[in-house]
CSV table of N, CA and C in Angstrom, one decimal:
chain,number,residue,atom,x,y,z
Y,7,MET,N,13.6,-17.4,6.6
Y,7,MET,CA,14.4,-16.0,7.3
Y,7,MET,C,14.5,-15.3,8.3
Y,8,GLU,N,16.1,-14.9,8.5
Y,8,GLU,CA,16.4,-14.1,9.5
Y,8,GLU,C,15.7,-12.6,8.9
Y,9,GLN,N,15.3,-11.9,10.7
Y,9,GLN,CA,14.9,-10.1,10.2
Y,9,GLN,C,16.3,-9.6,9.8
Y,10,MET,N,16.2,-8.8,9.3
Y,10,MET,CA,17.5,-8.2,8.7
Y,10,MET,C,17.7,-6.9,9.8
Y,11,THR,N,18.6,-6.6,10.7
Y,11,THR,CA,18.4,-5.5,11.0
Y,11,THR,C,18.9,-4.6,10.8
Y,12,ILE,N,18.1,-3.0,10.8
Y,12,ILE,CA,18.0,-1.6,10.1
Y,12,ILE,C,18.6,-0.9,11.0
Y,13,ASP,N,20.0,-0.3,11.1
Y,13,ASP,CA,20.2,0.5,11.4
Y,13,ASP,C,20.5,1.9,11.0
Y,14,THR,N,21.1,3.4,11.8
Y,14,THR,CA,20.1,4.6,11.0
Y,14,THR,C,20.8,4.9,9.9
Y,15,LEU,N,21.9,3.9,9.4
Y,15,LEU,CA,22.4,3.9,7.8
Y,15,LEU,C,21.1,3.6,6.9
Y,16,ASP,N,20.5,2.7,7.2
Y,16,ASP,CA,20.0,2.0,6.3
Y,16,ASP,C,18.6,2.8,6.1
Y,17,ARG,N,17.9,3.8,7.8
Y,17,ARG,CA,17.0,4.3,7.7
Y,17,ARG,C,16.7,6.2,7.0
Y,18,LYS,N,18.0,6.1,6.8
Y,18,LYS,CA,18.6,7.2,5.3
Y,18,LYS,C,18.5,6.6,4.6
Y,19,ILE,N,19.0,5.9,4.7
Y,19,ILE,CA,19.1,5.5,3.2
Y,19,ILE,C,17.0,5.4,2.2
Y,20,ILE,N,16.7,4.0,3.4
Y,20,ILE,CA,15.4,4.6,3.2
Y,20,ILE,C,14.6,5.7,2.7
Y,21,GLY,N,14.8,6.6,3.7
Y,21,GLY,CA,14.1,8.1,4.2
Y,21,GLY,C,14.4,8.4,2.4
Y,22,ALA,N,15.5,8.5,2.4
Y,22,ALA,CA,15.8,9.4,0.8
Y,22,ALA,C,15.3,8.7,-0.6
Y,23,LEU,N,15.2,7.2,-0.5
Y,23,LEU,CA,14.5,6.3,-1.2
Y,23,LEU,C,13.0,6.6,-1.3
Y,24,GLU,N,12.3,7.0,-0.6
Y,24,GLU,CA,11.0,7.1,0.0
Y,24,GLU,C,10.2,8.3,-1.1
Y,25,ALA,N,11.8,9.5,-0.3
Y,25,ALA,CA,11.1,10.7,-0.8
Y,25,ALA,C,11.6,10.8,-2.6
Y,26,ASP,N,12.9,9.9,-2.9
Y,26,ASP,CA,12.5,10.1,-4.8
Y,26,ASP,C,13.5,8.7,-4.7
Y,27,ALA,N,12.8,8.3,-5.2
Y,27,ALA,CA,13.1,6.3,-6.2
Y,27,ALA,C,13.7,6.2,-7.2
Y,28,ARG,N,13.8,8.0,-7.9
Y,28,ARG,CA,14.8,7.7,-9.1
Y,28,ARG,C,16.4,8.5,-8.9
Y,29,ILE,N,16.2,9.2,-7.3
Y,29,ILE,CA,18.2,9.1,-7.2
Y,29,ILE,C,18.9,8.6,-7.9
Y,30,SER,N,20.2,9.1,-8.2
Y,30,SER,CA,20.9,8.0,-8.3
Y,30,SER,C,21.2,7.5,-7.0
Y,31,PHE,N,22.4,6.1,-7.8
Y,31,PHE,CA,23.6,6.0,-6.3
Y,31,PHE,C,24.6,6.9,-6.3
Y,32,ALA,N,25.0,7.7,-7.0
Y,32,ALA,CA,25.8,8.4,-6.6
Y,32,ALA,C,25.3,9.6,-6.1
Y,33,ALA,N,23.8,10.4,-5.6
Y,33,ALA,CA,23.5,11.5,-5.7
Y,33,ALA,C,23.1,10.4,-4.2
Y,34,LEU,N,22.6,9.5,-3.3
Y,34,LEU,CA,21.9,8.7,-3.0
Y,34,LEU,C,23.3,8.5,-1.7
Y,35,ALA,N,24.3,8.2,-2.7
Y,35,ALA,CA,25.4,7.5,-1.6
Y,35,ALA,C,26.1,8.8,-0.8
Y,36,GLU,N,25.9,10.1,-2.0
Y,36,GLU,CA,26.5,11.4,-1.3
Y,36,GLU,C,25.7,11.9,0.0
Y,37,HIS,N,23.8,11.4,-0.2
Y,37,HIS,CA,23.6,11.8,0.5
Y,37,HIS,C,23.4,11.4,2.5
Y,38,VAL,N,24.0,10.5,1.9
Y,38,VAL,CA,24.1,9.0,3.3
Y,38,VAL,C,25.5,9.5,3.9
Y,39,GLY,N,26.1,9.6,2.9
Y,39,GLY,CA,27.8,9.5,3.5
Y,39,GLY,C,28.4,8.3,3.1
Y,40,LEU,N,28.4,7.7,2.2
Y,40,LEU,CA,28.6,6.4,1.6
Y,40,LEU,C,29.4,6.9,0.2
Y,41,SER,N,29.8,5.6,-0.3
Y,41,SER,CA,30.4,6.1,-1.8
Y,41,SER,C,29.8,4.7,-2.0
Y,42,LYS,N,29.9,5.2,-3.7
Y,42,LYS,CA,28.5,4.4,-3.7
Y,42,LYS,C,28.0,2.6,-4.1
Y,43,THR,N,29.7,2.2,-4.0
Y,43,THR,CA,29.5,0.9,-3.8
Y,43,THR,C,29.1,0.0,-2.7
Y,44,PRO,N,29.4,0.3,-1.5
Y,44,PRO,CA,28.6,0.6,0.0
Y,44,PRO,C,27.5,0.4,-0.1
Y,45,CYS,N,27.3,2.0,-0.9
Y,45,CYS,CA,26.0,2.3,-0.8
Y,45,CYS,C,25.2,1.3,-1.4
Y,46,TRP,N,25.4,0.8,-3.1
Y,46,TRP,CA,25.0,0.7,-3.9
Y,46,TRP,C,24.5,-1.1,-3.0
Y,47,LYS,N,25.3,-1.9,-1.8
Y,47,LYS,CA,25.8,-2.9,-1.4
Y,47,LYS,C,24.4,-3.6,-0.3
Y,48,ARG,N,24.2,-1.9,0.0
Y,48,ARG,CA,23.6,-1.7,1.3
Y,48,ARG,C,22.0,-2.0,1.1
Y,49,VAL,N,21.7,-0.5,0.0
Y,49,VAL,CA,20.3,-1.1,-1.4
Y,49,VAL,C,20.3,-2.6,-1.5
Y,50,LYS,N,21.6,-3.7,-2.3
Y,50,LYS,CA,21.0,-4.4,-2.9
Y,50,LYS,C,20.5,-5.8,-2.2
Y,51,ALA,N,21.2,-5.0,-0.4
Y,51,ALA,CA,20.1,-6.2,0.6
Y,51,ALA,C,19.3,-5.3,1.3
Y,52,LEU,N,19.0,-4.3,1.3
Y,52,LEU,CA,17.3,-4.4,1.3
Y,52,LEU,C,16.1,-5.1,0.2
Y,53,GLU,N,17.0,-4.8,-0.1
Y,53,GLU,CA,15.8,-5.5,-1.5
Y,53,GLU,C,16.0,-6.5,-1.3
Y,54,ASP,N,16.6,-7.4,-1.4
Y,54,ASP,CA,17.0,-9.1,-1.2
Y,54,ASP,C,16.5,-9.2,0.5
Y,55,ALA,N,15.9,-8.7,1.2
Y,55,ALA,CA,15.5,-9.1,2.5
Y,55,ALA,C,13.8,-8.4,2.6
Y,56,GLY,N,13.3,-8.3,1.0
Y,56,GLY,CA,12.2,-7.6,1.3
Y,56,GLY,C,11.5,-6.2,1.4
Y,57,ILE,N,12.5,-5.7,2.1
Y,57,ILE,CA,12.2,-4.3,3.0
Y,57,ILE,C,11.8,-2.7,2.0
Y,58,ILE,N,12.8,-3.8,0.9
Y,58,ILE,CA,11.7,-2.5,-0.6
Y,58,ILE,C,11.3,-3.5,-1.3
Y,59,ARG,N,10.4,-3.4,-1.6
Y,59,ARG,CA,9.7,-4.3,-2.3
Y,59,ARG,C,9.4,-4.4,-3.9
Y,60,GLY,N,10.1,-2.9,-4.6
Y,60,GLY,CA,9.6,-2.8,-5.8
Y,60,GLY,C,9.8,-1.3,-5.7
Y,61,TYR,N,9.8,-0.4,-7.1
Y,61,TYR,CA,9.6,0.8,-6.9
Y,61,TYR,C,8.5,1.4,-8.0
Y,62,ALA,N,7.6,2.4,-7.9
Y,62,ALA,CA,7.0,2.9,-7.9
Y,62,ALA,C,6.8,4.1,-9.0
Y,63,ALA,N,5.7,4.9,-9.0
Y,63,ALA,CA,5.4,5.9,-9.3
Y,63,ALA,C,4.1,6.2,-8.6
Y,64,ARG,N,3.9,7.5,-7.9
Y,64,ARG,CA,2.9,7.7,-7.2
Y,64,ARG,C,2.2,8.7,-7.9
Y,65,LEU,N,0.5,8.6,-8.4
Y,65,LEU,CA,-0.5,9.1,-9.7
Y,65,LEU,C,-1.5,9.4,-8.8
Y,66,ASP,N,-1.8,10.7,-9.0
Y,66,ASP,CA,-3.3,10.9,-9.1
Y,66,ASP,C,-4.2,10.7,-9.2
Y,67,PRO,N,-4.9,10.2,-8.9
Y,67,PRO,CA,-5.9,9.1,-9.6
Y,67,PRO,C,-7.3,10.4,-9.6
Y,68,ALA,N,-7.4,11.4,-9.4
Y,68,ALA,CA,-8.3,12.6,-10.1
Y,68,ALA,C,-7.8,12.7,-11.6
Y,69,LYS,N,-6.4,13.2,-11.2
Y,69,LYS,CA,-5.6,13.6,-12.4
Y,69,LYS,C,-5.9,13.1,-13.4
Y,70,LEU,N,-6.1,11.8,-13.8
Y,70,LEU,CA,-6.2,10.9,-14.5
Y,70,LEU,C,-7.7,10.2,-14.4
Y,71,GLY,N,-8.6,10.7,-14.4
Y,71,GLY,CA,-10.1,10.7,-14.3
Y,71,GLY,C,-10.7,9.6,-13.1
Y,72,PHE,N,-10.1,9.4,-12.6
Y,72,PHE,CA,-10.9,8.4,-11.4
Y,72,PHE,C,-11.7,9.6,-10.4
Y,73,GLY,N,-12.5,10.2,-10.5
Y,73,GLY,CA,-13.1,11.7,-9.9
Y,73,GLY,C,-13.5,10.8,-8.2
Y,74,ILE,N,-13.4,9.9,-7.7
Y,74,ILE,CA,-14.6,9.0,-6.3
Y,74,ILE,C,-12.9,8.2,-6.5
Y,75,GLU,N,-13.6,7.8,-4.8
Y,75,GLU,CA,-12.1,6.7,-4.1
Y,75,GLU,C,-13.1,6.4,-3.5
Y,76,ALA,N,-13.1,5.0,-3.0
Y,76,ALA,CA,-14.3,4.8,-1.6
Y,76,ALA,C,-13.6,3.8,-0.8
Y,77,PHE,N,-14.3,3.4,0.2
Y,77,PHE,CA,-13.6,2.4,1.2
Y,77,PHE,C,-15.0,1.9,1.1
Y,78,ILE,N,-14.4,0.1,0.5
Y,78,ILE,CA,-15.3,-0.5,1.3
Y,78,ILE,C,-15.5,-1.5,2.1
Y,79,GLN,N,-16.1,-1.8,3.1
Y,79,GLN,CA,-16.3,-2.9,4.4
Y,79,GLN,C,-16.6,-3.8,4.1
Y,80,VAL,N,-16.0,-5.1,3.5
Y,80,VAL,CA,-16.8,-6.4,3.1
Y,80,VAL,C,-16.5,-7.5,3.7
Y,81,SER,N,-18.1,-8.0,4.4
Y,81,SER,CA,-18.3,-9.6,5.2
Y,81,SER,C,-18.6,-10.5,4.0
Y,82,ILE,N,-17.5,-11.8,4.1
Y,82,ILE,CA,-17.9,-12.6,3.3
Y,82,ILE,C,-17.7,-14.0,4.2
Y,83,ASP,N,-18.8,-14.7,3.1
Y,83,ASP,CA,-18.4,-16.5,3.4
Y,83,ASP,C,-17.2,-16.9,4.0
Y,84,PHE,N,-16.4,-17.6,4.5
Y,84,PHE,CA,-15.3,-17.7,5.1
Y,84,PHE,C,-14.5,-18.9,4.3
Y,85,GLU,N,-15.3,-19.5,4.0
Y,85,GLU,CA,-15.4,-21.2,3.0
Y,85,GLU,C,-14.4,-21.0,1.8
Y,86,VAL,N,-15.4,-19.0,0.8
Y,86,VAL,CA,-14.3,-18.9,-0.6
Y,86,VAL,C,-13.4,-17.6,0.0
Y,87,SER,N,-13.0,-18.0,1.4
Y,87,SER,CA,-12.0,-16.4,1.2
Y,87,SER,C,-11.1,-16.2,0.4
Y,88,GLU,N,-10.9,-17.8,-0.6
Y,88,GLU,CA,-9.8,-18.0,-1.6
Y,88,GLU,C,-9.6,-17.9,-2.6
Y,89,GLU,N,-10.8,-18.0,-3.3
Y,89,GLU,CA,-11.6,-17.3,-4.3
Y,89,GLU,C,-12.1,-15.5,-4.7
Y,90,PHE,N,-12.2,-15.6,-3.2
Y,90,PHE,CA,-13.1,-13.5,-3.0
Y,90,PHE,C,-11.3,-12.9,-3.2
Y,91,GLU,N,-10.3,-13.6,-2.4
Y,91,GLU,CA,-9.3,-12.6,-2.8
Y,91,GLU,C,-8.5,-13.0,-4.3
Y,92,ALA,N,-8.9,-13.6,-4.5
Y,92,ALA,CA,-8.1,-13.9,-6.0
Y,92,ALA,C,-8.7,-13.1,-7.3
Y,93,ALA,N,-10.4,-12.7,-6.5
Y,93,ALA,CA,-11.5,-11.6,-7.7
Y,93,ALA,C,-10.5,-10.4,-7.4
Y,94,VAL,N,-10.1,-10.4,-6.0
Y,94,VAL,CA,-10.2,-9.6,-5.8
Y,94,VAL,C,-9.1,-8.7,-6.4
Y,95,ARG,N,-7.9,-9.5,-6.1
Y,95,ARG,CA,-6.3,-9.1,-6.9
Y,95,ARG,C,-6.8,-9.2,-8.7
Y,96,ARG,N,-7.8,-9.8,-9.4
Y,96,ARG,CA,-7.6,-9.5,-11.1
Y,96,ARG,C,-8.4,-8.4,-11.2
Y,97,HIS,N,-9.7,-7.6,-10.1
Y,97,HIS,CA,-10.0,-6.6,-10.0
Y,97,HIS,C,-9.4,-5.7,-10.7
Y,98,PRO,N,-9.9,-4.3,-11.4
Y,98,PRO,CA,-8.8,-2.9,-12.3
Y,98,PRO,C,-8.8,-2.1,-11.2
Y,99,LEU,N,-10.1,-2.0,-10.7
Y,99,LEU,CA,-10.7,-0.8,-9.5
Y,99,LEU,C,-10.4,-0.5,-7.8
Y,100,ILE,N,-9.9,-2.1,-7.8
Y,100,ILE,CA,-9.5,-2.9,-6.0
Y,100,ILE,C,-8.6,-1.7,-6.4
Y,101,TRP,N,-7.8,-0.7,-6.1
Y,101,TRP,CA,-6.8,-0.1,-5.4
Y,101,TRP,C,-5.8,-0.7,-3.9
Y,102,ARG,N,-6.8,-0.9,-3.0
Y,102,ARG,CA,-5.9,-2.1,-1.7
Y,102,ARG,C,-7.5,-2.8,-1.2
Y,103,CYS,N,-6.7,-4.2,-1.1
Y,103,CYS,CA,-7.5,-4.5,0.3
Y,103,CYS,C,-7.1,-5.3,1.6
Y,104,HIS,N,-7.2,-4.7,2.6
Y,104,HIS,CA,-6.7,-5.8,3.5
Y,104,HIS,C,-7.3,-6.1,4.3
Y,105,ALA,N,-7.3,-8.1,4.9
Y,105,ALA,CA,-8.1,-8.4,6.1
Y,105,ALA,C,-8.1,-8.1,6.9
Y,106,THR,N,-9.4,-7.8,7.2
Y,106,THR,CA,-9.5,-6.9,9.0
Y,106,THR,C,-10.1,-7.5,10.2
Y,107,THR,N,-10.3,-7.3,11.3
Y,107,THR,CA,-10.9,-7.3,12.1
Y,107,THR,C,-12.1,-6.6,12.7
Y,108,GLY,N,-12.9,-7.3,13.4
Y,108,GLY,CA,-14.3,-6.1,13.8
Y,108,GLY,C,-15.1,-6.5,12.4
Y,109,GLU,N,-16.4,-6.0,12.3
Y,109,GLU,CA,-17.6,-6.9,12.2
Y,109,GLU,C,-16.8,-7.0,10.5
Y,110,ALA,N,-16.5,-6.1,9.6
Y,110,ALA,CA,-16.3,-6.5,8.4
Y,110,ALA,C,-14.6,-7.7,8.6
Y,111,ASP,N,-15.1,-8.7,7.2
Y,111,ASP,CA,-13.8,-9.1,6.9
Y,111,ASP,C,-12.3,-9.1,6.1
Y,112,TYR,N,-12.4,-7.9,5.1
Y,112,TYR,CA,-12.5,-7.0,4.2
Y,112,TYR,C,-12.7,-5.3,4.6
Y,113,LEU,N,-11.2,-4.0,3.8
Y,113,LEU,CA,-11.7,-3.2,4.1
Y,113,LEU,C,-11.3,-3.0,2.2
Y,114,LEU,N,-11.5,-3.0,1.5
Y,114,LEU,CA,-11.2,-2.1,-0.2
Y,114,LEU,C,-11.2,-0.6,-0.3
Y,115,HIS,N,-9.9,-0.6,-0.9
Y,115,HIS,CA,-9.5,1.1,-1.4
Y,115,HIS,C,-10.4,0.7,-2.9
Y,116,ILE,N,-11.2,1.8,-3.3
Y,116,ILE,CA,-11.7,1.6,-5.0
Y,116,ILE,C,-11.5,3.1,-5.1
Y,117,VAL,N,-11.6,2.6,-6.5
Y,117,VAL,CA,-11.4,4.4,-7.7
Y,117,VAL,C,-12.8,3.4,-8.4
Y,118,ALA,N,-13.4,4.7,-9.1
Y,118,ALA,CA,-14.7,5.0,-10.0
Y,118,ALA,C,-14.4,6.5,-10.5
Y,119,VAL,N,-14.9,5.8,-12.1
Y,119,VAL,CA,-14.4,8.0,-12.8
Y,119,VAL,C,-15.0,8.6,-12.5
Y,120,ASP,N,-17.3,8.3,-11.8
Y,120,ASP,CA,-17.8,9.3,-11.5
Y,120,ASP,C,-18.8,7.9,-10.4
Y,121,MET,N,-20.0,8.2,-10.0
Y,121,MET,CA,-21.3,7.9,-9.0
Y,121,MET,C,-21.5,6.4,-9.2
Y,122,ALA,N,-22.2,6.9,-11.3
Y,122,ALA,CA,-22.2,6.2,-11.4
Y,122,ALA,C,-21.6,4.9,-12.0
Y,123,ALA,N,-20.5,5.0,-12.0
Y,123,ALA,CA,-19.7,4.0,-12.2
Y,123,ALA,C,-19.3,3.3,-10.9
Y,124,LEU,N,-19.1,3.8,-9.9
Y,124,LEU,CA,-18.9,3.6,-8.8
Y,124,LEU,C,-20.0,3.0,-8.3
Y,125,ASP,N,-21.8,2.9,-8.1
Y,125,ASP,CA,-23.2,2.7,-8.3
Y,125,ASP,C,-22.8,0.9,-8.9
Y,126,ARG,N,-22.7,1.4,-10.6
Y,126,ARG,CA,-22.4,0.0,-11.3
Y,126,ARG,C,-21.2,-1.2,-10.8
Y,127,MET,N,-20.4,-0.8,-10.3
Y,127,MET,CA,-18.9,-1.9,-9.5
Y,127,MET,C,-19.6,-2.4,-8.6
Y,128,LEU,N,-20.5,-1.6,-8.0
Y,128,LEU,CA,-20.5,-2.2,-6.5
Y,128,LEU,C,-21.9,-2.8,-6.4
Y,129,ARG,N,-22.7,-2.4,-7.7
Y,129,ARG,CA,-23.8,-3.8,-7.8
Y,129,ARG,C,-24.3,-4.6,-8.3
Y,130,GLU,N,-23.3,-4.5,-9.8
Y,130,GLU,CA,-22.8,-5.5,-10.5
Y,130,GLU,C,-21.9,-6.4,-10.7
Y,131,GLU,N,-21.0,-5.7,-9.8
Y,131,GLU,CA,-19.8,-6.7,-9.9
Y,131,GLU,C,-19.0,-7.0,-8.4
Y,132,LEU,N,-18.9,-6.0,-7.3
Y,132,LEU,CA,-18.4,-6.4,-5.6
Y,132,LEU,C,-19.4,-7.3,-5.3
Y,133,SER,N,-20.8,-7.3,-5.3
Y,133,SER,CA,-21.2,-7.7,-5.0
Y,133,SER,C,-22.2,-9.1,-5.4
Y,134,ARG,N,-20.8,-9.2,-6.2
Y,134,ARG,CA,-21.4,-10.8,-7.1
Y,134,ARG,C,-19.7,-11.3,-6.9
Y,135,LEU,N,-19.4,-10.8,-5.9
Y,135,LEU,CA,-17.8,-11.3,-6.1
Y,135,LEU,C,-18.1,-12.9,-5.0
Y,136,PRO,N,-17.0,-14.3,-5.3
Y,136,PRO,CA,-16.9,-14.9,-4.6
Y,136,PRO,C,-17.6,-14.7,-2.8
Y,137,GLY,N,-18.5,-15.2,-2.5
Y,137,GLY,CA,-18.6,-14.8,-1.2
Y,137,GLY,C,-19.4,-14.0,-0.3
Y,138,VAL,N,-19.7,-12.9,-1.3
Y,138,VAL,CA,-20.4,-11.5,-0.8
Y,138,VAL,C,-21.2,-11.5,0.0
Y,139,ARG,N,-21.3,-11.2,1.5
Y,139,ARG,CA,-23.0,-11.5,2.3
Y,139,ARG,C,-23.5,-10.1,2.1
Y,140,ARG,N,-22.1,-9.4,3.2
Y,140,ARG,CA,-22.8,-7.4,2.3
Y,140,ARG,C,-21.6,-6.7,3.0
Y,141,THR,N,-21.7,-5.5,2.3
Y,141,THR,CA,-20.9,-4.6,1.8
Y,141,THR,C,-21.6,-3.4,2.5
Y,142,ILE,N,-20.4,-2.3,3.3
Y,142,ILE,CA,-20.9,-0.5,3.9
Y,142,ILE,C,-19.8,-0.2,2.8
Y,143,THR,N,-19.6,1.3,2.3
Y,143,THR,CA,-19.8,1.5,1.1
Y,143,THR,C,-19.2,3.3,2.2
Y,144,SER,N,-17.6,3.7,2.5
Y,144,SER,CA,-17.6,5.1,2.5
Y,144,SER,C,-16.9,6.1,1.7
Y,145,MET,N,-17.5,7.2,0.8
Y,145,MET,CA,-17.2,7.7,0.8
Y,145,MET,C,-16.1,8.6,0.9
Y,146,ALA,N,-14.3,8.3,0.8
Y,146,ALA,CA,-13.7,10.0,0.7
Y,146,ALA,C,-13.7,11.2,0.3
Y,147,MET,N,-14.1,12.3,0.4
Y,147,MET,CA,-14.4,13.4,0.9
Y,147,MET,C,-13.3,14.7,-0.2
Y,148,ARG,N,-12.0,13.8,1.0
Y,148,ARG,CA,-10.2,14.6,0.3
Y,148,ARG,C,-8.9,13.8,1.5
Y,149,GLU,N,-8.4,13.3,1.0
Y,149,GLU,CA,-6.9,13.5,1.4
Y,149,GLU,C,-6.6,14.0,2.3
Y,150,ILE,N,-6.6,13.9,3.8
Y,150,ILE,CA,-5.2,13.7,4.6
Y,150,ILE,C,-4.1,14.5,4.4
Y,151,LYS,N,-3.5,13.1,4.5
Y,151,LYS,CA,-2.3,12.2,3.9
Y,151,LYS,C,-2.2,11.0,4.0
Y,152,GLY,N,-1.6,10.8,3.0
Y,152,GLY,CA,-2.0,9.5,1.7
Y,152,GLY,C,-0.2,8.3,1.0
Y,153,GLU,N,0.6,9.9,2.1
Y,153,GLU,CA,2.1,8.3,2.8
Y,153,GLU,C,2.5,8.5,3.9
Y,154,ILE,N,3.5,7.5,3.8
Y,154,ILE,CA,3.9,7.3,5.4
Y,154,ILE,C,5.3,6.8,5.3
Y,155,SER,N,6.9,7.9,6.1
Y,155,SER,CA,7.4,7.7,5.8
Y,155,SER,C,7.9,6.6,6.5
Y,156,PHE,N,8.2,5.2,5.7
Y,156,PHE,CA,8.6,4.3,7.1
Y,156,PHE,C,10.3,4.7,7.6
Y,157,ALA,N,10.9,5.3,7.5
Y,157,ALA,CA,12.1,5.4,8.1
Y,157,ALA,C,12.4,6.5,8.6
Y,158,ALA,N,11.2,7.9,8.8
Y,158,ALA,CA,10.7,8.4,9.9
Y,158,ALA,C,10.0,7.6,11.3
Y,159,ALA,N,8.8,6.7,10.7
Y,159,ALA,CA,8.6,5.7,11.4
Y,159,ALA,C,9.1,5.2,12.7
Y,160,GLN,N,9.6,4.3,11.6
Y,160,GLN,CA,10.9,3.3,12.2
Y,160,GLN,C,11.5,4.6,13.4
Y,161,SER,N,12.3,5.6,13.4
Y,161,SER,CA,12.9,6.4,14.2
Y,161,SER,C,11.6,6.5,15.2
Y,162,TRP,N,10.8,7.6,15.0
Y,162,TRP,CA,10.3,7.9,15.5
Y,162,TRP,C,9.7,6.6,17.6
Y,163,THR,N,9.9,5.1,16.3
Y,163,THR,CA,9.5,3.7,17.3
Y,163,THR,C,10.5,3.0,18.1
Y,164,GLN,N,11.3,3.9,17.4
Y,164,GLN,CA,12.7,3.5,18.3
Y,164,GLN,C,13.3,4.8,19.7
Y,165,SER,N,12.4,5.9,19.4
Y,165,SER,CA,12.6,6.6,20.0
Y,165,SER,C,11.9,7.0,21.2
Y,166,THR,N,10.8,6.1,20.9
Y,166,THR,CA,9.0,6.4,22.2
Y,166,THR,C,10.1,5.0,23.0
Y,167,LYS,N,10.2,3.8,22.9
Y,167,LYS,CA,10.3,2.4,23.7
Y,167,LYS,C,11.2,2.9,24.5
Y,168,ARG,N,10.6,2.8,25.9
Y,168,ARG,CA,11.7,2.9,27.3
Y,168,ARG,C,11.8,1.8,27.4
């Protein structure tokens, strides 16, 4: 699949949708200086290209009762990596998982109700996932930055090219 070229108008659309994915097409079109149909076609093209992967509500874990966030470095036996990844996808407390370079093979971002629940999850569940050899857990104290504007990041990247 050929990569779609993103222009200034697409970046404006992406930025507006990042700020408010519930914005109407009429308001979005007005914001970026288009009529509704061309605006809708651009959004559809961004969706079809996989640039916009979906729309979701951003929730506050603490306000939903998940008072603990932790980052866990996991080292595994690679012959069972597919099974490990499948188990991670199914686990409801694992928020994000990234394959990494360095000392650990994966970095997990998890939520738990409290420290006892985190301890139970680590000892009784995570340690028993396929191939897990070692884990290192770091607790999140507070969030400094939790979002990125990809439209702004792309603009910054373009402006710093020499």
